[in-house]
Tab-separated table of C-alpha atoms in Angstrom:
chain	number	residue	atom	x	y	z
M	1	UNK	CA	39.450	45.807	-4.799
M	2	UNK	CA	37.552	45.806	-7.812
M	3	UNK	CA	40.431	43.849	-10.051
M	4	UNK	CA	41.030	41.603	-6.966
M	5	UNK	CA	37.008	40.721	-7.613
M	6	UNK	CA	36.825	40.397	-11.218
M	7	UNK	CA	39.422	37.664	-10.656
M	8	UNK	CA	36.639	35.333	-9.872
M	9	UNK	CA	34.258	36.854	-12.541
M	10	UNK	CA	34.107	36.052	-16.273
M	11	UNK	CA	36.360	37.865	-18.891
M	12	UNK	CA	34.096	39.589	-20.336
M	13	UNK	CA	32.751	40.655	-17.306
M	14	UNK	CA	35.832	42.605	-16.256
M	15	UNK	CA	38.516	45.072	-18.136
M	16	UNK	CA	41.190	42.827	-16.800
M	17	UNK	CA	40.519	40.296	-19.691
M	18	UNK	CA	41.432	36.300	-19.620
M	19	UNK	CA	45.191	36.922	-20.511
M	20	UNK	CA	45.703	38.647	-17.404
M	21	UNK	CA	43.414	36.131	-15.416
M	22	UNK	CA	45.196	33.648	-16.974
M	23	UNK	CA	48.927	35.330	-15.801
M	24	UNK	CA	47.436	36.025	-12.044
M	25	UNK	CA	46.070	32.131	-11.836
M	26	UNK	CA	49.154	30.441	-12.829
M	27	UNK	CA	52.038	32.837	-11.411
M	28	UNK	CA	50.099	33.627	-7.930
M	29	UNK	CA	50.262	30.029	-6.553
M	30	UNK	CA	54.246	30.043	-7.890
M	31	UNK	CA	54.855	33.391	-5.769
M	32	UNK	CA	52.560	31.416	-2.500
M	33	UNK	CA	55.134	28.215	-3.183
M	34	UNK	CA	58.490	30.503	-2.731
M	35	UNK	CA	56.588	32.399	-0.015
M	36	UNK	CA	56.634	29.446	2.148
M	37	UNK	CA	60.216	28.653	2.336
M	38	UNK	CA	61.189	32.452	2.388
M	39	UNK	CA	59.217	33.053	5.525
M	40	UNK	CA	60.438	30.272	6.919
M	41	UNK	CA	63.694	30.592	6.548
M	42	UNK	CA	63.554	34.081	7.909
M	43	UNK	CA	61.293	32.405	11.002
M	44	UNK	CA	64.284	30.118	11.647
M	45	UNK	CA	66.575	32.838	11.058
M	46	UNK	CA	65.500	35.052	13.797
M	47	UNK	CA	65.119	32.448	16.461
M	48	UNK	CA	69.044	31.275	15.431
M	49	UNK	CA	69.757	34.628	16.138
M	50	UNK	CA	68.381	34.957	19.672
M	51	UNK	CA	70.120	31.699	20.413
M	52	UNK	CA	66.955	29.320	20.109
M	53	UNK	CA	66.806	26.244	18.232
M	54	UNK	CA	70.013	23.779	16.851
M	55	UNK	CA	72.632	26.110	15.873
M	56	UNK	CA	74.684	25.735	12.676
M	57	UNK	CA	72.122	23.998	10.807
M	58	UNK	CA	68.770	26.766	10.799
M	59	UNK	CA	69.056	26.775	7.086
M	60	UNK	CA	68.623	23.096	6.619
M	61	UNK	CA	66.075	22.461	9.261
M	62	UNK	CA	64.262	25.259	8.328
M	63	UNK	CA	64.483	23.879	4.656
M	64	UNK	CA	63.024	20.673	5.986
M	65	UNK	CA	60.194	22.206	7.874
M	66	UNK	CA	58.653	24.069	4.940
M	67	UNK	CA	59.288	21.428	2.147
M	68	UNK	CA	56.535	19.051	3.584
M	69	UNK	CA	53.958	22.226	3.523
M	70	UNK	CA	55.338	22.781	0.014
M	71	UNK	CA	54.703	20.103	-1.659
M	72	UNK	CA	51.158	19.710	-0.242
M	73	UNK	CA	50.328	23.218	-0.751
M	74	UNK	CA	51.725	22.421	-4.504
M	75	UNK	CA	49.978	19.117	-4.445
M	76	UNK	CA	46.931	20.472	-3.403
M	77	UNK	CA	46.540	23.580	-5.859
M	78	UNK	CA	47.690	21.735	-8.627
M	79	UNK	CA	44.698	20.374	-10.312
M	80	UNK	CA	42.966	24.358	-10.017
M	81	UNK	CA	45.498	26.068	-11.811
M	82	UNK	CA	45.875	23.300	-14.195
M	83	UNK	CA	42.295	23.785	-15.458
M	84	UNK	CA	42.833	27.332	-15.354
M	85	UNK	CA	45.067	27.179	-17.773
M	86	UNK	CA	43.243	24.360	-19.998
M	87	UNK	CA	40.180	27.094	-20.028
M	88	UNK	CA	42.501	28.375	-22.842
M	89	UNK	CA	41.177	25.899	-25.012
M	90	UNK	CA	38.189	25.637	-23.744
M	91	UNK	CA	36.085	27.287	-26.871
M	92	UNK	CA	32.668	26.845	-28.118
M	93	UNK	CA	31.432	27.055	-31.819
M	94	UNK	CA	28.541	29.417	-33.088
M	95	UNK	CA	27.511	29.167	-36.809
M	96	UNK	CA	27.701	32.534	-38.434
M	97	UNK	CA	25.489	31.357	-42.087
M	98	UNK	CA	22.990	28.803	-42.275
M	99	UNK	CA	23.098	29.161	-45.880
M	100	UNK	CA	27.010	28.878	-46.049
M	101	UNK	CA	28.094	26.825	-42.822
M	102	UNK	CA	29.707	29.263	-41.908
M	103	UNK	CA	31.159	28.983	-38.283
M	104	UNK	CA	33.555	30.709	-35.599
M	105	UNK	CA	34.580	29.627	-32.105
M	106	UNK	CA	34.614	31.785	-28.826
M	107	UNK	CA	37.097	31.319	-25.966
M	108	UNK	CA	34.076	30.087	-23.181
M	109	UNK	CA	35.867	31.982	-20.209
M	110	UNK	CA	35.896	35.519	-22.161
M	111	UNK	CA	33.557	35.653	-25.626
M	112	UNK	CA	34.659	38.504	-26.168
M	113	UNK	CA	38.277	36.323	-27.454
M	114	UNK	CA	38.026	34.173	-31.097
M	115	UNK	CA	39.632	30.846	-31.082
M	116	UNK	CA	38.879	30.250	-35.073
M	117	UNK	CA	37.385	31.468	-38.108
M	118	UNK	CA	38.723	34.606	-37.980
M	119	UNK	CA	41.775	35.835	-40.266
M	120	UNK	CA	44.106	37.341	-37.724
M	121	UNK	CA	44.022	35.463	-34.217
M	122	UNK	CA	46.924	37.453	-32.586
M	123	UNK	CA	45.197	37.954	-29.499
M	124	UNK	CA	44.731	33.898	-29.540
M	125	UNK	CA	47.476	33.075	-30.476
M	126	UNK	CA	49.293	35.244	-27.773
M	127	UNK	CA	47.144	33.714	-25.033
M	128	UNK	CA	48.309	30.326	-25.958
M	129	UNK	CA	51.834	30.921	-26.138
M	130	UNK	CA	51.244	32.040	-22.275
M	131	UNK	CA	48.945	28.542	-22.004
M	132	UNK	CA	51.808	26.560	-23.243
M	133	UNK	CA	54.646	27.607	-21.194
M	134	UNK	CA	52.603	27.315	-17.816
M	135	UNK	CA	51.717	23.634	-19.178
M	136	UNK	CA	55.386	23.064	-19.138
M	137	UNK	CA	55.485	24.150	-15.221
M	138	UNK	CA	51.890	23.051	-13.589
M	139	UNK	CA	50.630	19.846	-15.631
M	140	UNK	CA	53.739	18.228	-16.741
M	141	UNK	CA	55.896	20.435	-14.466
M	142	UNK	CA	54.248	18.913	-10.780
M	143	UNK	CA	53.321	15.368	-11.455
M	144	UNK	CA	57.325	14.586	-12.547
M	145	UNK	CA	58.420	16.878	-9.393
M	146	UNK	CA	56.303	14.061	-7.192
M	147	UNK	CA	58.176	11.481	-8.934
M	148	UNK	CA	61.433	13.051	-8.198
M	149	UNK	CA	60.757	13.390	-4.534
M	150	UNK	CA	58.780	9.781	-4.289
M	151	UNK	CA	61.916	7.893	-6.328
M	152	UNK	CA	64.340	8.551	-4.154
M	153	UNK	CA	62.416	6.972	-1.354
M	154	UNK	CA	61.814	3.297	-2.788
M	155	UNK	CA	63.893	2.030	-0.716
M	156	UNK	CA	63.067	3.227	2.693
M	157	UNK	CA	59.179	3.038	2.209
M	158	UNK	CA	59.634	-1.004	1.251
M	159	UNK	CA	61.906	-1.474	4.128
M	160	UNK	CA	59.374	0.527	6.628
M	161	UNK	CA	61.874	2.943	7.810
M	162	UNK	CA	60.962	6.403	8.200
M	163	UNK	CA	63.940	8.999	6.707
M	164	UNK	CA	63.229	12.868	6.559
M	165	UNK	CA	62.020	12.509	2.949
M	166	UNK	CA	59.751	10.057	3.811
M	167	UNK	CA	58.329	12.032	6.082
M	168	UNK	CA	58.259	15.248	3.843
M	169	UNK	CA	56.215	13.015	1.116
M	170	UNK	CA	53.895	10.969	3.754
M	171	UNK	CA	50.587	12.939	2.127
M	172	UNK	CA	51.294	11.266	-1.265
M	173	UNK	CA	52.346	7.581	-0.472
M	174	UNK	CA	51.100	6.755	3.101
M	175	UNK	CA	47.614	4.955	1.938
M	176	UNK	CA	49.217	3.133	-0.479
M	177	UNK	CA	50.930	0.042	-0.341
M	178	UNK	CA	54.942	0.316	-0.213
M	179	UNK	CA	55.609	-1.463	-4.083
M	180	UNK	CA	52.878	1.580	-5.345
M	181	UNK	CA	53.885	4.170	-3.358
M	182	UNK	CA	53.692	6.699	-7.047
M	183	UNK	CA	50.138	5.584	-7.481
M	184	UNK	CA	48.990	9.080	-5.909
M	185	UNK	CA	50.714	10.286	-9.314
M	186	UNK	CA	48.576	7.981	-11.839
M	187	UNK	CA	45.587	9.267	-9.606
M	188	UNK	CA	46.586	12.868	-10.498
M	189	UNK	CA	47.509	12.490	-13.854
M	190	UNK	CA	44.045	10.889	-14.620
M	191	UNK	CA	42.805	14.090	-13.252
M	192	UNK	CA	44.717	16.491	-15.412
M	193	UNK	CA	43.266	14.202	-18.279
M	194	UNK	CA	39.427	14.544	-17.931
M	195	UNK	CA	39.505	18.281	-17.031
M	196	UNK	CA	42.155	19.247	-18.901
M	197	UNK	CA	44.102	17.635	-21.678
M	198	UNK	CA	41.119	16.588	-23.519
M	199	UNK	CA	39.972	20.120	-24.245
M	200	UNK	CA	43.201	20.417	-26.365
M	201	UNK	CA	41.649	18.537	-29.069
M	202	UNK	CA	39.998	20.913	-30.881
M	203	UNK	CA	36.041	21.715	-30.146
M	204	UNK	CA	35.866	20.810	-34.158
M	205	UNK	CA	36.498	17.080	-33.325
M	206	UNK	CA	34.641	16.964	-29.689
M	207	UNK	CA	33.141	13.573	-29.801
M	208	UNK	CA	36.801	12.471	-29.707
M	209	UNK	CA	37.309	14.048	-26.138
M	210	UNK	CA	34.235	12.006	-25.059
M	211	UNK	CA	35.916	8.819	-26.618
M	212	UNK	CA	39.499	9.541	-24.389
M	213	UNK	CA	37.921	10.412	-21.094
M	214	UNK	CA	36.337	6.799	-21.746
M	215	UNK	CA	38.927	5.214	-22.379
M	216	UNK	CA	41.193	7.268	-19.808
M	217	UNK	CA	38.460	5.947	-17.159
M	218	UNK	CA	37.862	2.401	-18.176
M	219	UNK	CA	41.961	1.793	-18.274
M	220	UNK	CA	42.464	3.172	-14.651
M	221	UNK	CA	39.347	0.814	-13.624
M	222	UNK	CA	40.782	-1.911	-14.976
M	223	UNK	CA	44.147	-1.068	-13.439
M	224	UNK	CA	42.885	-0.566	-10.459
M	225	UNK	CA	40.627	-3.321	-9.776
M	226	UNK	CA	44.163	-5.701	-10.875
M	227	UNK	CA	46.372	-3.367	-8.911
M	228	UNK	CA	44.491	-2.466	-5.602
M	229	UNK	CA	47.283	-0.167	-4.628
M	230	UNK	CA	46.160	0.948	-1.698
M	231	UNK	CA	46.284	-0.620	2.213
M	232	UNK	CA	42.861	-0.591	3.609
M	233	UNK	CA	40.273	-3.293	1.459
M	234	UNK	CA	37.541	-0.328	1.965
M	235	UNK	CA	39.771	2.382	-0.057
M	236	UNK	CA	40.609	-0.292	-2.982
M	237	UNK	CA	36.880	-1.025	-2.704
M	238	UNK	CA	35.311	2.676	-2.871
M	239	UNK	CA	38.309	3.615	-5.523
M	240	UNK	CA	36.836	0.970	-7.848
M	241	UNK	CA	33.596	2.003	-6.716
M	242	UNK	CA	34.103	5.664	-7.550
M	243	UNK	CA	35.524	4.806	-11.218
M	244	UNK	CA	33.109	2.551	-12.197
M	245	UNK	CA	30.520	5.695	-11.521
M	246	UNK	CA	32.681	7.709	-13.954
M	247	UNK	CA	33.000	5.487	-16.255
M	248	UNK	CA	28.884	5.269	-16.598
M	249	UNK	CA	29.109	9.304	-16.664
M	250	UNK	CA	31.431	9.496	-19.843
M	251	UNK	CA	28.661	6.215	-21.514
M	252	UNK	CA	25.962	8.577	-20.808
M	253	UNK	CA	27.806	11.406	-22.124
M	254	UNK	CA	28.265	9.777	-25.156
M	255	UNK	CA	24.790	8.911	-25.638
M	256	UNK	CA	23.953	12.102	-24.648
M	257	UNK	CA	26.262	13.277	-27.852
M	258	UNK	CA	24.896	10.616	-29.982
M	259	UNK	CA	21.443	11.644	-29.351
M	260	UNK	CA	22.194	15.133	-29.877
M	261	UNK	CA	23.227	15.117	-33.343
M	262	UNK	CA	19.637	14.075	-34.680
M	263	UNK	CA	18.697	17.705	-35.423
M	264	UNK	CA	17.468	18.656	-32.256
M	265	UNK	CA	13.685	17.944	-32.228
M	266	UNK	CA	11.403	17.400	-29.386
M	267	UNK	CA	12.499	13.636	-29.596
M	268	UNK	CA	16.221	14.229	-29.414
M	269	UNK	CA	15.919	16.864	-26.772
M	270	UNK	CA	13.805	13.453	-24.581
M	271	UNK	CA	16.130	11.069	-25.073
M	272	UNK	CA	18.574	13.517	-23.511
M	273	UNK	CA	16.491	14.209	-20.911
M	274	UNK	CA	15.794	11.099	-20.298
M	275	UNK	CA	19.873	9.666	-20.460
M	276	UNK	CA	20.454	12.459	-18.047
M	277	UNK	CA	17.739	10.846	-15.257
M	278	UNK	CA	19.043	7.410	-16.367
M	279	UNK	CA	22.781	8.798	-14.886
M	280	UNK	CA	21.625	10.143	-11.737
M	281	UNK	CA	19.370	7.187	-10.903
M	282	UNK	CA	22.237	5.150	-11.460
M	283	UNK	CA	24.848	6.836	-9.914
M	284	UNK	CA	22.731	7.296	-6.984
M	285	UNK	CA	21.500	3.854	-6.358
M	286	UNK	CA	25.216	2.786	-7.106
M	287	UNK	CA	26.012	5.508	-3.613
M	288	UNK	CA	23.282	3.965	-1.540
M	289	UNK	CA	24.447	0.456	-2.538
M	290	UNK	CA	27.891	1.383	-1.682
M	291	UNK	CA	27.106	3.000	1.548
M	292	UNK	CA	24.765	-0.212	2.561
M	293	UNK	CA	27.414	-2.549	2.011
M	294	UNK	CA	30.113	-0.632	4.026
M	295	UNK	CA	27.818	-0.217	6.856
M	296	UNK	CA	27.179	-3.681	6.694
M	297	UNK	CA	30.838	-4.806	7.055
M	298	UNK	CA	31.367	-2.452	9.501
M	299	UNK	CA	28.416	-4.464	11.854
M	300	UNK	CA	29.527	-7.133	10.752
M	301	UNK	CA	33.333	-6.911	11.792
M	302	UNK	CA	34.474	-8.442	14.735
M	303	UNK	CA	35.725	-6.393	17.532
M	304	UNK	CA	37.291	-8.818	19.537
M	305	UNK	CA	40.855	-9.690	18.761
M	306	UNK	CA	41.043	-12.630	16.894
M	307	UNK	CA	44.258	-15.698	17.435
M	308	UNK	CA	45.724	-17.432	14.348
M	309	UNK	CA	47.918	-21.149	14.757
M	310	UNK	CA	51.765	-20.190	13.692
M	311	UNK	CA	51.608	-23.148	11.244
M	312	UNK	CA	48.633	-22.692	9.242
M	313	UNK	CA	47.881	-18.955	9.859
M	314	UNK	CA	43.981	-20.360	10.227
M	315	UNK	CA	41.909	-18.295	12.549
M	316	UNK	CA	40.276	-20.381	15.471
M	317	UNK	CA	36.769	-20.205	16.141
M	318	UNK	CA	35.737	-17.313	18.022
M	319	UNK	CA	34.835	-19.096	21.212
M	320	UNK	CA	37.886	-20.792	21.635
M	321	UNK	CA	39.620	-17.132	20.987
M	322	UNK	CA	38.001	-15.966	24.143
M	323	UNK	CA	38.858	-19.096	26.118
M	324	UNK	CA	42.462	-18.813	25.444
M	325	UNK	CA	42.376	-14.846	25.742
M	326	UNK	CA	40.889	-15.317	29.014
M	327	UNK	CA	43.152	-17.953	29.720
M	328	UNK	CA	46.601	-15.879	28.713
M	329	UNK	CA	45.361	-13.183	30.747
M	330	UNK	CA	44.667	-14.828	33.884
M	331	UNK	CA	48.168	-16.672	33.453
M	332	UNK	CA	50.156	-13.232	32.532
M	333	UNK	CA	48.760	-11.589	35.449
């Protein structure tokens, strides 16, 4: 019990230390994700052999069954383990000599771990080598996996029909429209981006992570807001909504850098202060804006079912829509 708690607890915390937090977080979701289909199998295994179920073909519908809760469950823990493993470069710097500039940098999930500055980083350099292969499996690993499954499936999702893959993959494509059904994939992949890949530039050159999680999030804005990939107005509408909030939290984060660097006097440490209320003002009157306007189209909307001329596609006025409503019915019945 007391390992299984200092999972959750910092490095330093524990004896366990972050290489072995590190191995548990990135191979225990793996062992969940072959648990699923094992178990299953052995479900549909049993019932084939008390004569229940389609016989001859348990494996494959048993197969079937658990890739669906698979790929969600995959889907799902993806983003956590990613950033579990980007904590590996996740360091801060401490200045050793004032006189000399001196400076070292400490792993931020265990301090008791050097990232730099030191002459022999074996422990380091160990931990990334573990870092780098689970990159290879969770962060570049699952987003092309989703692409394999999704590709296959073009077809069938443009054409509306509804195959056994499509059905497996309905959590990553069914909001979308049918020409962007891999937009659930961009989505993720900005993800891995802002809480991830930008702590791989090194925490020497950090005002460069600040400058490509802003440009990250003003690109997918701008896609977006051209694209509208998904079906529903209100989605494209709160997506673009959403971004535009993150893009104003990486600006303030930049002044909030810029600021920061003066030499850290009373004035500096205001201006910061003061950027920070700026954001939250913002980003809160930008909710309650948000919030007004969708409960105002949703008064707004018509409930009645509105009738459209086969030539033009024009929608009559709403009167004459009940008259001839009234009048189909009556003539129907």
């Amino acid at each position: 019990m007391r390992n299984a708690a200092g999972y959750f607890l910092p490095g330093q915390c524990i004896p366990l230390g972050f290489q072995t937090r590190l191995l548990m977080r990135a191979i225990s979701p793996i062992v969940l994700l072959l648990a699923i289909p094992l178990c299953t199998i052995v479900f549909f295994y049993c019932r084939h052999g008390r004569g229940r179920g389609t016989r001859g073909r348990w494996l494959s519908d048993a197969l079937s069954f658990a890739a669906p809760f698979d790929l969600f469950v995959s889907f799902v823990l993806c983003p956590t383990v990613s950033k579990g493993i980007f904590d590996t470069w996740d360091c801060s710097e401490y200045e050793l000599d004032g006189a000399t500039g001196e400076v070292r940098t400490f792993l931020n999930a265990d301090l008791q771990i050097v990232c730099s500055g030191n002459d022999h980083p074996e422990e380091y350099d160990k931990i990334k080598n573990i870092a780098n292969f689970f990159l290879l499996i969770w962060p570049i690993g699952m987003p092309l996996m989703y692409m394999l499954v999704l590709f296959p499936s073009r077809e069938a999702l443009r054409q509306g029909r509804r195959t056994r893959m499509v059905k497996a993959t309905a959590f990553l494509h069914k909001e979308y429209k049918p020409t962007f059904f891999w937009w659930e994939v961009v989505t993720l992949s900005q993800r891995l981006v802002l809480t991830g890949w930008v702590l791989l530039i090194p925490i020497e050159n950090d005002a460069w992570r600040i400058c490509l999680g802003l440009l990250t999030t003003i690109g997918y804005l701008s896609l977006i807001q051209f694209v509208q990939p998904y079906t529903r107005n209100g989605f494209n509408t709160l997506a673009i909504a959403a971004q535009f909030s993150l893009v104003c939290m990486f600006l303030g984060g930049t002044f909030i850098k810029l600021f920061s660097g003066d030499g850290g006097d009373d004035s500096s440490e205001d201006s910061v202060f003061t950027i920070v209320c700026i954001m939250v003002a913002f980003n809160f009157s930008l909710l309650i804006l948000y919030a007004t306007l969708a409960a105002h189209q949703f008064s707004t909307s018509s409930v009645l079912p509105s009738v459209r001329l086969v030539a033009t596609g024009q929608v009559l006025s709403i009167y004459l829509s009940i008259y001839l409503s009234i009048y189909l019915s009556i003539y129907l019945s």
